[in-house]
Short mmCIF file of C-alpha atoms in Angstrom, two decimals:
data_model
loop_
_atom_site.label_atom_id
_atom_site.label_comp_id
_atom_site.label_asym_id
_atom_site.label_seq_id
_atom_site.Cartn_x
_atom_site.Cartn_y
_atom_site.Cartn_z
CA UNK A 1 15.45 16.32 -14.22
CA UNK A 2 17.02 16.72 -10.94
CA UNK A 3 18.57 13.59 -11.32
CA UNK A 4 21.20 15.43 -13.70
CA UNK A 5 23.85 17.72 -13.18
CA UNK A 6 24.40 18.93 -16.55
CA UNK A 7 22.60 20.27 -19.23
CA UNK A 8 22.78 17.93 -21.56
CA UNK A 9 19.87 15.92 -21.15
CA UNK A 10 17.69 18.65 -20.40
CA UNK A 11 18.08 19.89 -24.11
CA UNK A 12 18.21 16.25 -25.59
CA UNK A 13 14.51 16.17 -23.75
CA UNK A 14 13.23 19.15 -24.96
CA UNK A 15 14.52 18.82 -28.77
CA UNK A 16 13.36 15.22 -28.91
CA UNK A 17 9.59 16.53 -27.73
CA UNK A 18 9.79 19.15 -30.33
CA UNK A 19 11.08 17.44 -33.32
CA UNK A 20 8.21 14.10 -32.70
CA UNK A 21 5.08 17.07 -32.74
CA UNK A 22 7.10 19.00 -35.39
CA UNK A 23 7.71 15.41 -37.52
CA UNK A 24 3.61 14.36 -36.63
CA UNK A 25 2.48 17.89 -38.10
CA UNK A 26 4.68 17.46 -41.16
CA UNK A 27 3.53 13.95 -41.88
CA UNK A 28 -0.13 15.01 -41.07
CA UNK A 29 -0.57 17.33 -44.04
CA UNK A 30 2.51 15.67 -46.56
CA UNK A 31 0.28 12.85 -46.50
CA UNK A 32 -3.34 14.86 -46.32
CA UNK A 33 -2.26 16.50 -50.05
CA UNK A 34 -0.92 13.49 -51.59
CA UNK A 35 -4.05 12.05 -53.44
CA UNK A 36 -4.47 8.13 -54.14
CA UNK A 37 -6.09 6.84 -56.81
CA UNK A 38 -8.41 4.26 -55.58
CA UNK A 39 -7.66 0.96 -57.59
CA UNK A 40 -9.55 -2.19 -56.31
CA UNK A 41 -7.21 -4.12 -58.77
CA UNK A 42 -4.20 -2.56 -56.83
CA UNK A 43 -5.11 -4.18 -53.41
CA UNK A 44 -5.17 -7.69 -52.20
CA UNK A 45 -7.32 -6.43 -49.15
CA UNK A 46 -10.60 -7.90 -49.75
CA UNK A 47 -13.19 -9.43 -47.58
CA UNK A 48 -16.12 -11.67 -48.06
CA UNK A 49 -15.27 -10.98 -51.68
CA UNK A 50 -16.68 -7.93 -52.54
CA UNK A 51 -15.20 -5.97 -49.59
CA UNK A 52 -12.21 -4.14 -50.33
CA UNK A 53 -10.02 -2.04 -48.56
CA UNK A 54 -9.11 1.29 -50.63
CA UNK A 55 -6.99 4.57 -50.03
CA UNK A 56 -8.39 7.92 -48.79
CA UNK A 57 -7.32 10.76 -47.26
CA UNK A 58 -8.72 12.09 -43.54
CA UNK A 59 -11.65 14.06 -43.50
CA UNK A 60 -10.59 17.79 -43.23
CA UNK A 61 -12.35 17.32 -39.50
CA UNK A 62 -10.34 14.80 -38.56
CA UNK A 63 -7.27 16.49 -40.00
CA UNK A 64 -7.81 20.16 -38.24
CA UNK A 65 -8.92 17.68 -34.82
CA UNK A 66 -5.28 16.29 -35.30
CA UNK A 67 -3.97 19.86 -35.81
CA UNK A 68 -5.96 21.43 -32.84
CA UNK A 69 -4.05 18.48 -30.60
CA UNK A 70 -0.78 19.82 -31.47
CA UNK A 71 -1.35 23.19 -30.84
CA UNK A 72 -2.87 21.77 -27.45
CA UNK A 73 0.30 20.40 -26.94
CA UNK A 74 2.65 23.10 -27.58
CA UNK A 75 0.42 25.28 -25.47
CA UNK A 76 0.67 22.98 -22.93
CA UNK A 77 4.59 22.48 -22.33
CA UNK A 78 4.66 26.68 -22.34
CA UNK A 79 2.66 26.75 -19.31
CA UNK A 80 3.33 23.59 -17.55
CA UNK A 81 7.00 21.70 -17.04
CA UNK A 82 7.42 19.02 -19.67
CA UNK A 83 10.45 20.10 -21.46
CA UNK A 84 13.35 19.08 -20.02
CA UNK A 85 14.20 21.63 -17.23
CA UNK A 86 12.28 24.17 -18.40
CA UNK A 87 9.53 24.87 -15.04
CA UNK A 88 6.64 26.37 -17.34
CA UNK A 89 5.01 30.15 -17.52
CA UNK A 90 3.38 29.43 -14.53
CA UNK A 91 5.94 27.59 -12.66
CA UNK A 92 3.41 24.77 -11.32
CA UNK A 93 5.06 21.52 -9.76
CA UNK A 94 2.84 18.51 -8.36
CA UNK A 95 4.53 19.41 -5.08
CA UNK A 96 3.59 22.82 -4.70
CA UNK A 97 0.15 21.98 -5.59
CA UNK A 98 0.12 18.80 -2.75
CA UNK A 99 1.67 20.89 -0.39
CA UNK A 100 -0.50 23.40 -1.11
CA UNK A 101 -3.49 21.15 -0.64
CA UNK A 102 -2.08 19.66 2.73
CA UNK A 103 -1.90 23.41 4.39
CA UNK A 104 -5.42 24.01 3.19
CA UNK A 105 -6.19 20.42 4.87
CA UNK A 106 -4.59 21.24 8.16
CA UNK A 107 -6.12 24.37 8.26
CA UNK A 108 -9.19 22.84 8.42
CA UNK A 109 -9.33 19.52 10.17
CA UNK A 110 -6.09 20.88 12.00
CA UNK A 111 -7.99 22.29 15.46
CA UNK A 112 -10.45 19.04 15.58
CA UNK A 113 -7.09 16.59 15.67
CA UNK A 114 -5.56 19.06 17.95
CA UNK A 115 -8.69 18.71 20.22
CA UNK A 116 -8.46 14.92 20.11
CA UNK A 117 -4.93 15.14 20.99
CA UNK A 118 -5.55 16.87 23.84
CA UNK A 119 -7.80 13.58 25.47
CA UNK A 120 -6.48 10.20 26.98
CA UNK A 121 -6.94 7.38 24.35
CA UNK A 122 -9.23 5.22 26.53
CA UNK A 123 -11.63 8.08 26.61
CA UNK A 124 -10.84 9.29 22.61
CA UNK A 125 -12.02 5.48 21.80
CA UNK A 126 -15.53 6.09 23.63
CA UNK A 127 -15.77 9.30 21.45
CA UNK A 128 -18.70 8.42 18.41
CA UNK A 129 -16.89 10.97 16.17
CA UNK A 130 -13.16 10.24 17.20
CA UNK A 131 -14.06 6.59 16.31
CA UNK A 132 -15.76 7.62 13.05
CA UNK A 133 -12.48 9.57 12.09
CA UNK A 134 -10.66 7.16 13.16
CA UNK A 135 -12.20 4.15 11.39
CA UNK A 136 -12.13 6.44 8.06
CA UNK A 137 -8.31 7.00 8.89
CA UNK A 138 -8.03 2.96 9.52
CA UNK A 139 -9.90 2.24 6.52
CA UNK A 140 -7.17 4.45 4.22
CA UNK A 141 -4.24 3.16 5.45
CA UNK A 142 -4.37 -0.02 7.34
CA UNK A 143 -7.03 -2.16 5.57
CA UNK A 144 -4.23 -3.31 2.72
CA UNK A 145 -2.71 -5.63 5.76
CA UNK A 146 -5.21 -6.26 8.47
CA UNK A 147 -8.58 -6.22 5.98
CA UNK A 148 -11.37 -3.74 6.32
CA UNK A 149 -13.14 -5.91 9.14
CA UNK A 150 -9.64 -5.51 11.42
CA UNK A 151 -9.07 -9.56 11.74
CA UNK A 152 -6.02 -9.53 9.45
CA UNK A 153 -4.41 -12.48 7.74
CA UNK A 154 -1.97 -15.03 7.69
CA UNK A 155 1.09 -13.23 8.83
CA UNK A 156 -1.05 -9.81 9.88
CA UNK A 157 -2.37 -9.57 13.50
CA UNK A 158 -6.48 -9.89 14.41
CA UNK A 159 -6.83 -6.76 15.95
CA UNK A 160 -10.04 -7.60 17.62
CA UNK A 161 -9.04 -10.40 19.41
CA UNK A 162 -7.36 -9.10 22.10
CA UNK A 163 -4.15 -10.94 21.88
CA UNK A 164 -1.36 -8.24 21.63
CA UNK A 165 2.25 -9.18 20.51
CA UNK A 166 3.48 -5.88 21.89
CA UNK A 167 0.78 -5.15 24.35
CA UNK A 168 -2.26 -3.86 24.10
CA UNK A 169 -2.27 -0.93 26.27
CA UNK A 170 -3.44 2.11 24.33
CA UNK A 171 -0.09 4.34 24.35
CA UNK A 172 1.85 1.29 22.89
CA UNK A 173 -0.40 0.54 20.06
CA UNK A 174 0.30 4.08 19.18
CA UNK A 175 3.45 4.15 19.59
CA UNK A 176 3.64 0.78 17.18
CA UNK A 177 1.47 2.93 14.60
CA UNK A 178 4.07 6.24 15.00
CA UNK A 179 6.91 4.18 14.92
CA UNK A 180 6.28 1.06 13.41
CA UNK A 181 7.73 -2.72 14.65
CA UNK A 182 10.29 -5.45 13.25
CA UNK A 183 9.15 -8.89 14.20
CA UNK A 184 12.14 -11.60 13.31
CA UNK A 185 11.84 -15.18 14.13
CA UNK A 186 15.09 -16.69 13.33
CA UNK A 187 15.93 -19.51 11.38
CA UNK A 188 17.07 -22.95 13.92
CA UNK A 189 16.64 -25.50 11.17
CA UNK A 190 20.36 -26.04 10.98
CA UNK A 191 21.02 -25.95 14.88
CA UNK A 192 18.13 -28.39 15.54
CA UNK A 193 17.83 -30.39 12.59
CA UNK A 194 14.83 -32.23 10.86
CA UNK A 195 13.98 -34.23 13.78
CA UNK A 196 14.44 -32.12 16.51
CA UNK A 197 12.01 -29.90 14.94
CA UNK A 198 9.65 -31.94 14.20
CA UNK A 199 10.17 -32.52 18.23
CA UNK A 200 9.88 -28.93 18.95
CA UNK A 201 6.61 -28.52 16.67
CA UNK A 202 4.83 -31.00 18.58
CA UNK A 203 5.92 -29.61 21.91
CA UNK A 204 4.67 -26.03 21.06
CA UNK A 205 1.51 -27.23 19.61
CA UNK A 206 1.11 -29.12 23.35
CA UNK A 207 1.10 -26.14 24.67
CA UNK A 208 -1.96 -24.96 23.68
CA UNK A 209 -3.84 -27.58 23.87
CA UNK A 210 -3.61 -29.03 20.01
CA UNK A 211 -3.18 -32.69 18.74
CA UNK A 212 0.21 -33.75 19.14
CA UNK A 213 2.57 -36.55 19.13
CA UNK A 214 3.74 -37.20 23.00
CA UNK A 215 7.07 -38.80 22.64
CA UNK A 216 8.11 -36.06 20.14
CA UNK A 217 6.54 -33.77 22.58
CA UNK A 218 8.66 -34.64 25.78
CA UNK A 219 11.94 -34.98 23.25
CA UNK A 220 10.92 -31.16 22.08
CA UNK A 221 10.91 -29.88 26.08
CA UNK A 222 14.19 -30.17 26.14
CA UNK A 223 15.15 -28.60 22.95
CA UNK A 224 12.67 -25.46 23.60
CA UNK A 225 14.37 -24.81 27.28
CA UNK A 226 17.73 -24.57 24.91
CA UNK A 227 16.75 -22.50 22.13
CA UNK A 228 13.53 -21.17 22.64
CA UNK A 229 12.65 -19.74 26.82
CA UNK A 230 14.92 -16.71 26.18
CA UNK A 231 12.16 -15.15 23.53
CA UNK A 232 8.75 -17.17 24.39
CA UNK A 233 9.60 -17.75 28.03
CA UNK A 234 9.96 -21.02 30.04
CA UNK A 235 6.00 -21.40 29.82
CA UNK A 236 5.82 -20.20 26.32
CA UNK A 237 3.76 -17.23 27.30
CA UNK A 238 5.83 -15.00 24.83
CA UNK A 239 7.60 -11.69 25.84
CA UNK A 240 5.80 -8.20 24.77
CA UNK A 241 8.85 -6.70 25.48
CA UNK A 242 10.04 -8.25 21.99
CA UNK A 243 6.99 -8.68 20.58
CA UNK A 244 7.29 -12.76 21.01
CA UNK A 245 4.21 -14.12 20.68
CA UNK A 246 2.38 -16.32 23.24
CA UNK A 247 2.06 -19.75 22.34
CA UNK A 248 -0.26 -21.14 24.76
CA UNK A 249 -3.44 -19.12 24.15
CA UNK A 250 -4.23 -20.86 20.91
CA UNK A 251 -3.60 -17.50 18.64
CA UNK A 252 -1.69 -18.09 15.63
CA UNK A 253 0.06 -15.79 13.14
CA UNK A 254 1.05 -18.18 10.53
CA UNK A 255 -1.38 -21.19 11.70
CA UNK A 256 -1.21 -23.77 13.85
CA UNK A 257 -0.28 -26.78 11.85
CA UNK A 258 2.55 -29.06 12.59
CA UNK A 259 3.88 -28.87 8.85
CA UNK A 260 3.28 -24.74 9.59
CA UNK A 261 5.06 -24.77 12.79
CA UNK A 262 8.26 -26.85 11.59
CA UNK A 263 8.03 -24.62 8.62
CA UNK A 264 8.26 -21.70 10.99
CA UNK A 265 11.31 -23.29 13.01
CA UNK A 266 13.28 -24.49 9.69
CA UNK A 267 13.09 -21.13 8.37
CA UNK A 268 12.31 -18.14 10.54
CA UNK A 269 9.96 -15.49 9.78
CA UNK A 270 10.08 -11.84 9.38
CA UNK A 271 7.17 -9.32 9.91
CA UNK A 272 7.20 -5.75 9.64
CA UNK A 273 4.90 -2.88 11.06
CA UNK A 274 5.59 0.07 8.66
CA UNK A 275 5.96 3.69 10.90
CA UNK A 276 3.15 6.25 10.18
CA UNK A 277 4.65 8.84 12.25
CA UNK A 278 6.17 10.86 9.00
CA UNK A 279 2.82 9.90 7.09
CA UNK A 280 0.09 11.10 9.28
CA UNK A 281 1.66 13.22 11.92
CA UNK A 282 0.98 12.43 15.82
CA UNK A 283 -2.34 13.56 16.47
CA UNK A 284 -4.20 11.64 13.53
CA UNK A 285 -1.96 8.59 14.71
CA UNK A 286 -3.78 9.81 18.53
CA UNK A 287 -7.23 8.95 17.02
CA UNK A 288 -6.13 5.84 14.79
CA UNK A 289 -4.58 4.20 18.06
CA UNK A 290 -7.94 5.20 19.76
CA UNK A 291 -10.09 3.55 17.16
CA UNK A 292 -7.74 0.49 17.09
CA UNK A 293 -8.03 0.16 20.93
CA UNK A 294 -11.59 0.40 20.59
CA UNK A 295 -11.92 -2.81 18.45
CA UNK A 296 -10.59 -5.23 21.04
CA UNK A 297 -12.14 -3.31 23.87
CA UNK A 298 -15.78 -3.91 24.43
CA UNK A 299 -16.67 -1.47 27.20
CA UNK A 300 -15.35 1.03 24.41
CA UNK A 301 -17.80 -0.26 22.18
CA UNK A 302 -20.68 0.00 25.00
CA UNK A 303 -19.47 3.09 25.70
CA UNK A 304 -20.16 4.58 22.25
CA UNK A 305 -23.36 2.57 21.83
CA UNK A 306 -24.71 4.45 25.10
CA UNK A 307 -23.85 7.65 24.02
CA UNK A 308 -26.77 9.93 23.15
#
């Protein structure tokens, strides 16, 4: 009800609420006295012929049940908000109560993030219950994009593979976590036309190694040096500076198909690393970014596995 400056609505609320229990409890017992004599000849509601449907009033159980509701109801929007403005006896609000629940939480598991805080990443990653926290932490919030086995999708990142559009040192993955990224691959369909895409395609998929067809290939050099070396580099080895992705090391976001690729070229893409920082607070993004490390960092793994 914040929404509204006036009062109006508020009211309009609250009398609507009132008037649809008020109308149920007055249709509830008009139509519990009224008293139907049961006619089979007065009904055309009849099944497998000698079924028929007749008139009767509620039990009295089910009618008190229905009347015991109500009262629940009423009850209810005196103690808790629910009409219109009106806050409730007891002045309860979902956000009090989550806030509530989040102080209780950081009292508790407060001291063990601050601990974890307080270690370098490499070392966190090692840890057997940092990485436990941390993969409970992963599982909650990152699994909707990059699965629950970390190797993501088309259009989300492997994260166990190593290959890092931004880097992979350990204070820049958290720092994408805390502050998210904005990947944008623009559109050059229009500046290079059907053709000389198709000749770009074929030169980018030469550079890692794939099937390709050479003429278009040698055509396409010339057209990447133009539009293409001041992101991926002259070599196509990407820029992690901008988060441009390698092309010569066989990893693909979208796949590695020449109908993919042109696709990719015609119409750009656009990726997007939501920012946890607001959402989980620094030192449980510390022991994320240490569990994250950890899955494309086997000497982590080791590590842990030696531990006693």
């Amino acid at each position: 009800m914040s929404d509204f400056t006036g009062s109006f609505w508020s009211v309009f609320i609250a009398a609507v609420t009132l008037a649809s229990i008020a109308a149920c409890l007055w249709l509830l017992f008009s139509m519990s006295r009224k008293r139907v004599v049961n006619d089979p000849a007065q009904t055309d509601h009849v099944w497998d012929e000698d079924l028929v449907e007749n008139n009767n009033p509620l039990p009295l159980w089910w009618v008190w049940l229905f009347v015991v509701t109500i009262v629940f109801s009423l009850g209810y929007l005196c103690i808790y908000p629910g009409l219109g403005s009106w806050s409730g006896a007891t002045k309860w609000s979902s956000a009090d109560e989550h806030a509530a629940e989040m102080r209780e939480a950081e009292s508790r598991y407060g001291p063990r993030f601050a601990k974890f805080a307080a270690t370098d990443l490499k070392d966190l990653a090692a840890d057997p219950e940092a990485r436990a926290i941390g993969q409970k932490l992963f599982l909650n919030y990152c699994t909707q994009c990059h699965a629950s086995d970390a190797r993501g999708g088309k259009g989300f990142p492997n994260l166990t593979d190593g290959d890092w559009l931004y880097g992979g040192d350990p204070q820049v993955i958290k720092t994408t976590i805390l502050d998210g990224r904005n990947g944008v691959m623009p559109a050059l369909g229009a500046a290079l036309g059907p053709e000389g895409t198709r000749d770009v395609a074929n030169f980018v998929r030469s550079l890692s190694g794939l099937p390709h067809d050479a003429p278009r290939a040698t055509r396409g050099r010339a057209i990447f040096a133009t539009y293409c070396v001041a992101c991926h580099g002259a070599e196509g080895k990407g820029n992690t500076a901008m988060g441009a992705p390698n092309l010569t090391d066989q990893v693909w976001l979208y796949g590695s198909s020449e109908a993919t690729i042109v696709e990719t070229l015609t119409k750009g893409r656009s990726s997007m690393m939501p920012a946890h920082r607001d959402l989980l607070g620094e030192s449980r993004v510390h022991v994320l970014a240490a569990y994250v490390y950890g899955l494309s960092h086997p000497d982590a793994k080791r590590k842990v596995a030696a531990t006693p």
